[in-house]
mmCIF file of C-alpha atoms (C1' of nucleotides) in Angstrom:
data_model
loop_
_atom_site.group_PDB
_atom_site.id
_atom_site.type_symbol
_atom_site.label_atom_id
_atom_site.label_comp_id
_atom_site.label_asym_id
_atom_site.label_seq_id
_atom_site.Cartn_x
_atom_site.Cartn_y
_atom_site.Cartn_z
ATOM 1 C CA MET A 586 -55.115 -47.073 -2.624
ATOM 2 C CA GLU A 587 -55.800 -43.901 -4.442
ATOM 3 C CA THR A 588 -59.060 -42.084 -4.262
ATOM 4 C CA LYS A 589 -60.566 -41.561 -7.660
ATOM 5 C CA LEU A 590 -60.004 -37.969 -8.587
ATOM 6 C CA LYS A 591 -63.186 -36.035 -9.161
ATOM 7 C CA LEU A 592 -62.810 -32.919 -11.215
ATOM 8 C CA PRO A 593 -65.473 -30.269 -11.806
ATOM 9 C CA ARG A 594 -67.129 -30.208 -15.182
ATOM 10 C CA SER A 595 -65.181 -27.156 -16.303
ATOM 11 C CA CYS A 596 -61.896 -28.899 -15.565
ATOM 12 C CA ARG A 597 -62.942 -31.878 -17.577
ATOM 13 C CA ILE A 598 -63.868 -29.734 -20.546
ATOM 14 C CA ILE A 599 -60.507 -28.043 -20.359
ATOM 15 C CA LEU A 600 -58.580 -31.299 -20.178
ATOM 16 C CA LYS A 601 -60.517 -32.591 -23.126
ATOM 17 C CA ASN A 602 -60.056 -29.594 -25.354
ATOM 18 C CA MET A 603 -56.680 -28.157 -24.461
ATOM 19 C CA ARG A 604 -53.767 -29.365 -26.500
ATOM 20 C CA PRO A 605 -50.462 -30.316 -24.960
ATOM 21 C CA HIS A 606 -47.523 -28.014 -25.510
ATOM 22 C CA GLU A 607 -49.530 -24.918 -26.094
ATOM 23 C CA LEU A 608 -49.098 -21.937 -23.820
ATOM 24 C CA LEU A 609 -52.376 -20.158 -23.239
ATOM 25 C CA ALA A 610 -53.547 -17.343 -21.027
ATOM 26 C CA ALA A 611 -56.700 -17.817 -18.966
ATOM 27 C CA GLN A 612 -58.590 -15.444 -21.213
ATOM 28 C CA GLU A 613 -57.603 -17.420 -24.271
ATOM 29 C CA ILE A 614 -58.545 -20.713 -22.664
ATOM 30 C CA PHE A 615 -61.917 -19.291 -21.770
ATOM 31 C CA THR A 616 -62.523 -18.153 -25.344
ATOM 32 C CA ARG A 617 -61.520 -21.482 -26.829
ATOM 33 C CA MET A 618 -63.537 -23.554 -24.420
ATOM 34 C CA ARG A 619 -66.582 -21.466 -25.158
ATOM 35 C CA ALA A 620 -65.994 -21.989 -28.846
ATOM 36 C CA ALA A 621 -65.606 -25.728 -28.379
ATOM 37 C CA ASN A 622 -68.511 -25.985 -26.008
ATOM 38 C CA PRO A 623 -71.108 -23.216 -25.770
ATOM 39 C CA LYS A 624 -72.137 -24.457 -22.351
ATOM 40 C CA TYR A 625 -68.674 -23.957 -20.960
ATOM 41 C CA PRO A 626 -68.713 -21.775 -17.816
ATOM 42 C CA GLY A 627 -67.436 -18.221 -17.431
ATOM 43 C CA LEU A 628 -64.058 -16.639 -17.013
ATOM 44 C CA SER A 629 -63.880 -16.715 -13.249
ATOM 45 C CA THR A 630 -64.586 -20.419 -13.344
ATOM 46 C CA THR A 631 -61.691 -20.770 -15.725
ATOM 47 C CA TYR A 632 -59.382 -19.222 -13.173
ATOM 48 C CA ARG A 633 -60.749 -21.483 -10.494
ATOM 49 C CA SER A 634 -60.284 -24.485 -12.759
ATOM 50 C CA MET A 635 -56.719 -23.677 -13.660
ATOM 51 C CA GLU A 636 -55.879 -23.469 -9.996
ATOM 52 C CA ILE A 637 -57.221 -26.976 -9.506
ATOM 53 C CA LEU A 638 -55.516 -28.359 -12.588
ATOM 54 C CA VAL A 639 -52.174 -26.923 -11.583
ATOM 55 C CA LYS A 640 -52.495 -28.306 -8.091
ATOM 56 C CA GLU A 641 -53.389 -31.720 -9.465
ATOM 57 C CA GLY A 642 -50.446 -31.657 -11.836
ATOM 58 C CA PHE A 643 -52.346 -31.686 -15.113
ATOM 59 C CA VAL A 644 -51.246 -28.219 -16.007
ATOM 60 C CA GLN A 645 -48.032 -26.295 -15.681
ATOM 61 C CA SER A 646 -48.217 -22.558 -15.234
ATOM 62 C CA VAL A 647 -45.554 -20.510 -16.925
ATOM 63 C CA ASP A 648 -44.580 -16.902 -16.496
ATOM 64 C CA LEU A 649 -42.955 -15.315 -19.496
ATOM 65 C CA GLY A 650 -42.763 -12.002 -17.729
ATOM 66 C CA ASP A 651 -45.395 -10.093 -19.620
ATOM 67 C CA GLY A 652 -47.729 -9.859 -16.701
ATOM 68 C CA GLU A 653 -50.016 -12.778 -17.329
ATOM 69 C CA LYS A 654 -49.797 -16.391 -16.352
ATOM 70 C CA LEU A 655 -49.776 -18.917 -19.139
ATOM 71 C CA TYR A 656 -50.992 -22.448 -18.786
ATOM 72 C CA GLU A 657 -49.953 -25.611 -20.538
ATOM 73 C CA LEU A 658 -51.053 -29.207 -20.427
ATOM 74 C CA VAL A 659 -48.347 -31.541 -19.180
ATOM 75 C CA ASP A 660 -48.039 -35.215 -18.479
ATOM 76 C CA PRO A 661 -48.669 -35.292 -14.740
ATOM 77 C CA GLY A 662 -45.535 -34.739 -12.731
ATOM 78 C CA GLU A 663 -43.560 -33.721 -15.757
ATOM 79 C CA HIS A 664 -42.374 -30.270 -16.582
ATOM 80 C CA HIS A 665 -40.173 -28.677 -19.160
ATOM 81 C CA HIS A 666 -38.831 -25.384 -20.324
ATOM 82 C CA HIS A 667 -39.214 -22.984 -23.163
ATOM 83 C CA LEU A 668 -37.078 -21.221 -25.665
ATOM 84 C CA VAL A 669 -38.948 -18.172 -26.832
ATOM 85 C CA CYS A 670 -37.878 -16.370 -29.975
ATOM 86 C CA ASN A 671 -37.949 -12.625 -29.493
ATOM 87 C CA HIS A 672 -38.428 -12.033 -33.170
ATOM 88 C CA CYS A 673 -41.071 -14.390 -34.451
ATOM 89 C CA GLY A 674 -42.512 -15.495 -31.120
ATOM 90 C CA THR A 675 -41.925 -19.171 -31.750
ATOM 91 C CA GLN A 676 -41.854 -21.245 -28.594
ATOM 92 C CA ILE A 677 -39.597 -24.251 -28.592
ATOM 93 C CA HIS A 678 -40.240 -26.857 -25.953
ATOM 94 C CA MET A 679 -37.150 -28.460 -24.571
ATOM 95 C CA ASP A 680 -37.427 -32.174 -24.140
ATOM 96 C CA GLU A 681 -35.087 -32.311 -21.215
ATOM 97 C CA CYS A 682 -34.854 -30.340 -18.041
ATOM 98 C CA ALA A 683 -31.629 -28.408 -17.920
ATOM 99 C CA ILE A 684 -31.716 -28.212 -14.178
ATOM 100 C CA GLU A 685 -31.615 -31.865 -13.323
ATOM 101 C CA ASP A 686 -27.836 -31.945 -13.557
ATOM 102 C CA LEU A 687 -27.630 -28.951 -11.279
ATOM 103 C CA ARG A 688 -29.486 -30.499 -8.403
ATOM 104 C CA GLU A 689 -26.615 -32.311 -6.819
ATOM 105 C CA TYR A 690 -24.244 -29.446 -7.375
ATOM 106 C CA LEU A 691 -26.570 -27.067 -5.553
ATOM 107 C CA ILE A 692 -26.860 -29.393 -2.599
ATOM 108 C CA GLU A 693 -23.101 -29.701 -2.332
ATOM 109 C CA THR A 694 -22.341 -26.043 -2.856
ATOM 110 C CA TYR A 695 -25.200 -24.284 -1.167
ATOM 111 C CA GLY A 696 -26.834 -27.036 0.819
ATOM 112 C CA PHE A 697 -29.964 -26.122 -1.082
ATOM 113 C CA HIS A 698 -32.522 -28.687 -2.120
ATOM 114 C CA VAL A 699 -34.476 -27.615 -5.180
ATOM 115 C CA THR A 700 -38.059 -28.777 -5.425
ATOM 116 C CA VAL A 701 -39.535 -26.320 -7.907
ATOM 117 C CA HIS A 702 -37.943 -24.122 -10.478
ATOM 118 C CA ARG A 703 -38.789 -21.776 -13.254
ATOM 119 C CA LEU A 704 -36.662 -21.381 -16.353
ATOM 120 C CA GLU A 705 -37.446 -19.506 -19.517
ATOM 121 C CA MET A 706 -34.967 -18.504 -22.139
ATOM 122 C CA PHE A 707 -35.355 -15.806 -24.733
ATOM 123 C CA GLY A 708 -33.366 -15.142 -27.872
ATOM 124 C CA ALA A 709 -33.388 -15.982 -31.549
ATOM 125 C CA CYS A 710 -34.575 -19.176 -33.183
ATOM 126 C CA GLU A 711 -32.885 -20.905 -36.072
ATOM 127 C CA VAL A 712 -35.053 -19.322 -38.742
ATOM 128 C CA CYS A 713 -34.665 -15.793 -37.428
ATOM 129 C CA LEU A 714 -30.928 -16.278 -36.985
ATOM 130 C CA LYS A 715 -30.657 -17.051 -40.676
ATOM 131 C CA LYS A 716 -32.633 -13.942 -41.451
ATOM 132 C CA LYS A 717 -29.782 -12.183 -39.706
ATOM 133 C CA PHE A 718 -32.013 -10.686 -37.077
ATOM 134 C CA MET B 611 -16.513 7.768 -27.065
ATOM 135 C CA GLU B 612 -19.333 7.293 -24.653
ATOM 136 C CA THR B 613 -21.792 9.974 -23.821
ATOM 137 C CA LYS B 614 -21.882 10.707 -20.129
ATOM 138 C CA LEU B 615 -25.026 9.111 -18.801
ATOM 139 C CA LYS B 616 -27.395 11.544 -17.173
ATOM 140 C CA LEU B 617 -29.831 9.985 -14.819
ATOM 141 C CA PRO B 618 -32.801 11.738 -13.223
ATOM 142 C CA ARG B 619 -32.476 12.710 -9.601
ATOM 143 C CA SER B 620 -34.746 9.887 -8.449
ATOM 144 C CA CYS B 621 -32.539 7.328 -10.177
ATOM 145 C CA ARG B 622 -29.483 8.721 -8.514
ATOM 146 C CA ILE B 623 -31.061 8.527 -5.102
ATOM 147 C CA ILE B 624 -32.000 4.931 -5.737
ATOM 148 C CA LEU B 625 -28.540 3.946 -6.902
ATOM 149 C CA LYS B 626 -27.069 5.597 -3.857
ATOM 150 C CA ASN B 627 -29.345 3.995 -1.308
ATOM 151 C CA MET B 628 -30.183 0.598 -2.682
ATOM 152 C CA ARG B 629 -27.976 -2.252 -1.595
ATOM 153 C CA PRO B 630 -26.724 -4.884 -3.974
ATOM 154 C CA HIS B 631 -28.179 -8.366 -3.697
ATOM 155 C CA GLU B 632 -31.423 -7.334 -2.179
ATOM 156 C CA LEU B 633 -34.662 -8.089 -3.942
ATOM 157 C CA LEU B 634 -37.160 -5.311 -3.459
ATOM 158 C CA ALA B 635 -40.581 -4.496 -4.843
ATOM 159 C CA ALA B 636 -41.224 -1.013 -6.191
ATOM 160 C CA GLN B 637 -43.410 -0.204 -3.215
ATOM 161 C CA GLU B 638 -40.663 -1.189 -0.846
ATOM 162 C CA ILE B 639 -38.072 0.825 -2.728
ATOM 163 C CA PHE B 640 -40.331 3.834 -2.587
ATOM 164 C CA THR B 641 -40.759 3.498 1.157
ATOM 165 C CA ARG B 642 -37.059 3.120 1.798
ATOM 166 C CA MET B 643 -36.045 5.978 -0.422
ATOM 167 C CA ARG B 644 -38.522 8.230 1.326
ATOM 168 C CA ALA B 645 -37.095 7.154 4.645
ATOM 169 C CA ALA B 646 -33.548 7.811 3.464
ATOM 170 C CA ASN B 647 -34.463 11.069 1.810
ATOM 171 C CA PRO B 648 -37.705 12.876 2.619
ATOM 172 C CA LYS B 649 -37.457 14.779 -0.639
ATOM 173 C CA TYR B 650 -37.493 11.604 -2.675
ATOM 174 C CA PRO B 651 -40.262 11.642 -5.321
ATOM 175 C CA GLY B 652 -43.455 9.591 -5.365
ATOM 176 C CA LEU B 653 -44.328 6.052 -6.235
ATOM 177 C CA SER B 654 -45.046 6.551 -9.900
ATOM 178 C CA THR B 655 -41.638 8.138 -10.298
ATOM 179 C CA THR B 656 -40.171 5.052 -8.688
ATOM 180 C CA TYR B 657 -41.730 2.913 -11.388
ATOM 181 C CA ARG B 658 -40.442 5.249 -14.056
ATOM 182 C CA SER B 659 -36.998 5.161 -12.489
ATOM 183 C CA MET B 660 -36.810 1.406 -12.277
ATOM 184 C CA GLU B 661 -37.644 1.210 -15.939
ATOM 185 C CA ILE B 662 -34.697 3.442 -16.715
ATOM 186 C CA LEU B 663 -32.342 1.628 -14.375
ATOM 187 C CA VAL B 664 -33.230 -1.734 -15.839
ATOM 188 C CA LYS B 665 -32.745 -0.451 -19.349
ATOM 189 C CA GLU B 666 -29.378 1.007 -18.420
ATOM 190 C CA GLY B 667 -28.306 -2.228 -16.802
ATOM 191 C CA PHE B 668 -27.952 -0.995 -13.228
ATOM 192 C CA VAL B 669 -30.821 -3.071 -12.033
ATOM 193 C CA GLN B 670 -32.066 -6.559 -12.739
ATOM 194 C CA SER B 671 -35.759 -7.247 -12.503
ATOM 195 C CA VAL B 672 -36.781 -10.588 -11.117
ATOM 196 C CA ASP B 673 -40.109 -12.345 -11.135
ATOM 197 C CA LEU B 674 -40.610 -14.838 -8.359
ATOM 198 C CA GLY B 675 -44.116 -15.539 -9.539
ATOM 199 C CA ASP B 676 -46.077 -13.842 -6.795
ATOM 200 C CA GLY B 677 -47.424 -11.159 -9.050
ATOM 201 C CA GLU B 678 -44.983 -8.360 -8.427
ATOM 202 C CA LYS B 679 -41.712 -7.469 -10.030
ATOM 203 C CA LEU B 680 -38.703 -7.357 -7.786
ATOM 204 C CA TYR B 681 -35.664 -5.252 -8.446
ATOM 205 C CA GLU B 682 -32.061 -5.778 -7.538
ATOM 206 C CA LEU B 683 -28.880 -3.816 -8.018
ATOM 207 C CA VAL B 684 -26.369 -5.571 -10.218
ATOM 208 C CA ASP B 685 -22.956 -4.837 -11.581
ATOM 209 C CA PRO B 686 -23.820 -3.548 -15.037
ATOM 210 C CA GLY B 687 -24.150 -6.331 -17.577
ATOM 211 C CA GLU B 688 -24.042 -8.993 -14.944
ATOM 212 C CA HIS B 689 -26.884 -11.157 -13.811
ATOM 213 C CA HIS B 690 -27.381 -14.093 -11.549
ATOM 214 C CA HIS B 691 -29.985 -16.392 -10.146
ATOM 215 C CA HIS B 692 -31.745 -17.124 -6.932
ATOM 216 C CA LEU B 693 -32.436 -20.024 -4.676
ATOM 217 C CA VAL B 694 -35.497 -19.210 -2.645
ATOM 218 C CA CYS B 695 -36.344 -21.207 0.445
ATOM 219 C CA ASN B 696 -40.021 -21.989 0.618
ATOM 220 C CA HIS B 697 -39.909 -22.338 4.373
ATOM 221 C CA CYS B 698 -37.943 -19.424 5.767
ATOM 222 C CA GLY B 699 -37.911 -17.205 2.688
ATOM 223 C CA THR B 700 -34.138 -16.957 2.562
ATOM 224 C CA GLN B 701 -32.815 -15.960 -0.831
ATOM 225 C CA ILE B 702 -29.468 -17.359 -1.827
ATOM 226 C CA HIS B 703 -27.681 -15.662 -4.665
ATOM 227 C CA MET B 704 -25.804 -17.955 -6.955
ATOM 228 C CA ASP B 705 -22.402 -16.684 -7.939
ATOM 229 C CA GLU B 706 -22.379 -18.402 -11.274
ATOM 230 C CA CYS B 707 -24.888 -18.571 -14.045
ATOM 231 C CA ALA B 708 -26.056 -22.105 -14.529
ATOM 232 C CA ILE B 709 -27.089 -21.440 -18.086
ATOM 233 C CA GLU B 710 -23.746 -20.492 -19.561
ATOM 234 C CA ASP B 711 -22.830 -24.118 -20.142
ATOM 235 C CA LEU B 712 -26.125 -24.697 -21.869
ATOM 236 C CA ARG B 713 -25.651 -22.049 -24.510
ATOM 237 C CA GLU B 714 -23.648 -24.083 -26.969
ATOM 238 C CA TYR B 715 -25.765 -27.139 -26.445
ATOM 239 C CA LEU B 716 -28.925 -25.223 -27.293
ATOM 240 C CA ILE B 717 -27.409 -23.863 -30.460
ATOM 241 C CA GLU B 718 -26.368 -27.324 -31.569
ATOM 242 C CA THR B 719 -29.572 -29.045 -30.601
ATOM 243 C CA TYR B 720 -32.235 -26.494 -31.328
ATOM 244 C CA GLY B 721 -30.397 -23.897 -33.365
ATOM 245 C CA PHE B 722 -31.518 -21.473 -30.715
ATOM 246 C CA HIS B 723 -29.397 -18.564 -29.597
ATOM 247 C CA VAL B 724 -30.168 -17.478 -26.047
ATOM 248 C CA THR B 725 -29.778 -13.816 -25.244
ATOM 249 C CA VAL B 726 -31.880 -13.428 -22.129
ATOM 250 C CA HIS B 727 -33.085 -15.925 -19.615
ATOM 251 C CA ARG B 728 -34.901 -16.147 -16.362
ATOM 252 C CA LEU B 729 -34.178 -18.781 -13.760
ATOM 253 C CA GLU B 730 -35.464 -19.045 -10.238
ATOM 254 C CA MET B 731 -35.338 -22.107 -8.070
ATOM 255 C CA PHE B 732 -37.450 -22.857 -5.056
ATOM 256 C CA GLY B 733 -36.994 -25.443 -2.368
ATOM 257 C CA ALA B 734 -35.423 -25.855 1.034
ATOM 258 C CA CYS B 735 -32.288 -24.197 2.329
ATOM 259 C CA GLU B 736 -29.660 -25.865 4.466
ATOM 260 C CA VAL B 737 -31.058 -24.631 7.756
ATOM 261 C CA CYS B 738 -34.604 -25.680 7.014
ATOM 262 C CA LEU B 739 -33.445 -29.040 5.712
ATOM 263 C CA LYS B 740 -31.856 -29.737 9.057
ATOM 264 C CA LYS B 741 -35.061 -28.789 10.766
ATOM 265 C CA LYS B 742 -36.514 -31.661 8.776
ATOM 266 C CA PHE B 743 -38.972 -29.470 6.965
ATOM 267 C "C1'" DC C 148 -37.410 29.936 -21.976
ATOM 268 C "C1'" DT C 149 -37.325 24.947 -22.867
ATOM 269 C "C1'" DC C 150 -37.390 20.369 -21.724
ATOM 270 C "C1'" DG C 151 -37.201 16.750 -18.767
ATOM 271 C "C1'" DA C 152 -38.776 15.265 -14.061
ATOM 272 C "C1'" DT C 153 -42.471 14.911 -10.923
ATOM 273 C "C1'" DG C 154 -47.245 14.686 -8.496
ATOM 274 C "C1'" DC C 155 -51.570 13.151 -8.483
ATOM 275 C "C1'" DA C 156 -55.388 10.872 -9.691
ATOM 276 C "C1'" DA C 157 -57.499 8.114 -12.924
ATOM 277 C "C1'" DA C 158 -57.023 4.194 -15.948
ATOM 278 C "C1'" DC C 159 -55.662 -0.507 -16.609
ATOM 279 C "C1'" DG C 160 -55.525 -5.460 -16.893
ATOM 280 C "C1'" DA C 161 -55.142 -9.727 -14.957
ATOM 281 C "C1'" DT C 162 -56.784 -12.095 -11.213
ATOM 282 C "C1'" DT C 163 -59.586 -12.916 -6.968
ATOM 283 C "C1'" DT C 164 -63.564 -12.867 -4.135
ATOM 284 C "C1'" DG C 165 -68.421 -12.644 -2.091
ATOM 285 C "C1'" DC C 166 -72.659 -14.226 -2.410
ATOM 286 C "C1'" DA C 167 -76.768 -15.870 -4.353
ATOM 287 C "C1'" DA C 168 -78.504 -19.077 -7.876
ATOM 288 C "C1'" DA C 169 -78.043 -23.447 -10.241
ATOM 289 C "C1'" DA C 170 -76.500 -28.028 -10.795
ATOM 290 C "C1'" DT C 171 -74.781 -32.284 -9.233
ATOM 291 C "C1'" DT C 172 -74.854 -36.297 -6.071
ATOM 292 C "C1'" DA D 71 -81.396 -32.239 1.166
ATOM 293 C "C1'" DA D 72 -76.505 -31.450 1.227
ATOM 294 C "C1'" DT D 73 -72.652 -30.186 -1.222
ATOM 295 C "C1'" DT D 74 -70.248 -28.442 -5.065
ATOM 296 C "C1'" DT D 75 -69.983 -25.577 -9.058
ATOM 297 C "C1'" DT D 76 -71.058 -21.452 -11.370
ATOM 298 C "C1'" DG D 77 -72.437 -16.453 -12.746
ATOM 299 C "C1'" DC D 78 -71.889 -11.932 -12.103
ATOM 300 C "C1'" DA D 79 -70.269 -7.934 -10.440
ATOM 301 C "C1'" DA D 80 -67.385 -5.704 -7.433
ATOM 302 C "C1'" DA D 81 -63.002 -5.568 -5.226
ATOM 303 C "C1'" DT D 82 -57.890 -6.029 -5.438
ATOM 304 C "C1'" DC D 83 -53.365 -5.022 -6.483
ATOM 305 C "C1'" DG D 84 -49.422 -3.880 -8.862
ATOM 306 C "C1'" DT D 85 -48.417 -1.039 -12.503
ATOM 307 C "C1'" DT D 86 -49.070 2.542 -16.149
ATOM 308 C "C1'" DT D 87 -50.585 6.807 -18.049
ATOM 309 C "C1'" DG D 88 -52.396 11.642 -18.927
ATOM 310 C "C1'" DC D 89 -51.723 15.973 -17.986
ATOM 311 C "C1'" DA D 90 -50.682 19.986 -15.461
ATOM 312 C "C1'" DT D 91 -46.918 21.854 -12.774
ATOM 313 C "C1'" DC D 92 -42.261 22.298 -11.215
ATOM 314 C "C1'" DG D 93 -37.438 23.004 -11.629
ATOM 315 C "C1'" DA D 94 -32.850 22.668 -13.587
ATOM 316 C "C1'" DG D 95 -29.873 24.408 -17.216
#
DNA sequence: CTCGATGCAAACGATTTGCAAAATT
DNA sequence: AATTTTGCAAATCGTTTGCATCGAG
């Protein structure tokens, strides 16, 4: 038996208006939610909401290394990785998780059991490669 | 012909006193350098130095997601990844780079050419696994 | 003398927090 | 009425920057 999950209003607004596969900073989420719904709460509430949504598995938080956390809707329990083009900024979402195959190897070699991981790759996308960047 | 690299004094002190395979925050580096050498410059110089050392390839900067950058001596050009135990905090350094094998696959599948990547894995180390954490 | 290195304090930017007011149940 | 959510401003914290001074070549 699972208790029905009760999310605050702000979380519900976010879930309703945030699109999957879009990496957004808290600031940006706040701005968009306000635009979509003038009665949407303030910025600090956004931070509080994202914390809840991450914990509940609705949102994945991603760190691209530029000093701010980015958030992204995911199918609960799922996660994936990003290929970020350094030239045009395009973000490609990998369908598969590159680490899955590594799991067993890491247990055998290091005795280490991976539960969470973070992987981001940077480089050049197809288009920019052709432009000879 | 390569120009002889001239590093500021603070960088030289850091290279001399920092141990390989040890992840340290700027604050921590500052403290240690001061301890090793009372004439070592201040904290802001440490930040400026790390920037140089990263750019020159002496140091790798790592983000474990807790809001501060960590720095680590590396053999120039090299890089590697970390297995961080969530229970005891142990950091295991992987000898190999798990991503190398992925490179070709990503080019074929996504047309994406990876130049830089970030990979950190979190979970339970051998010791903590045995403790049934 | 000239230029890069440094010190110091202020600025910054994202995030967090404290507490009182408002809304939900 | 009790509990949860929110607003707002202030506090945090790591990091960066401006600018005057110091020091090596």
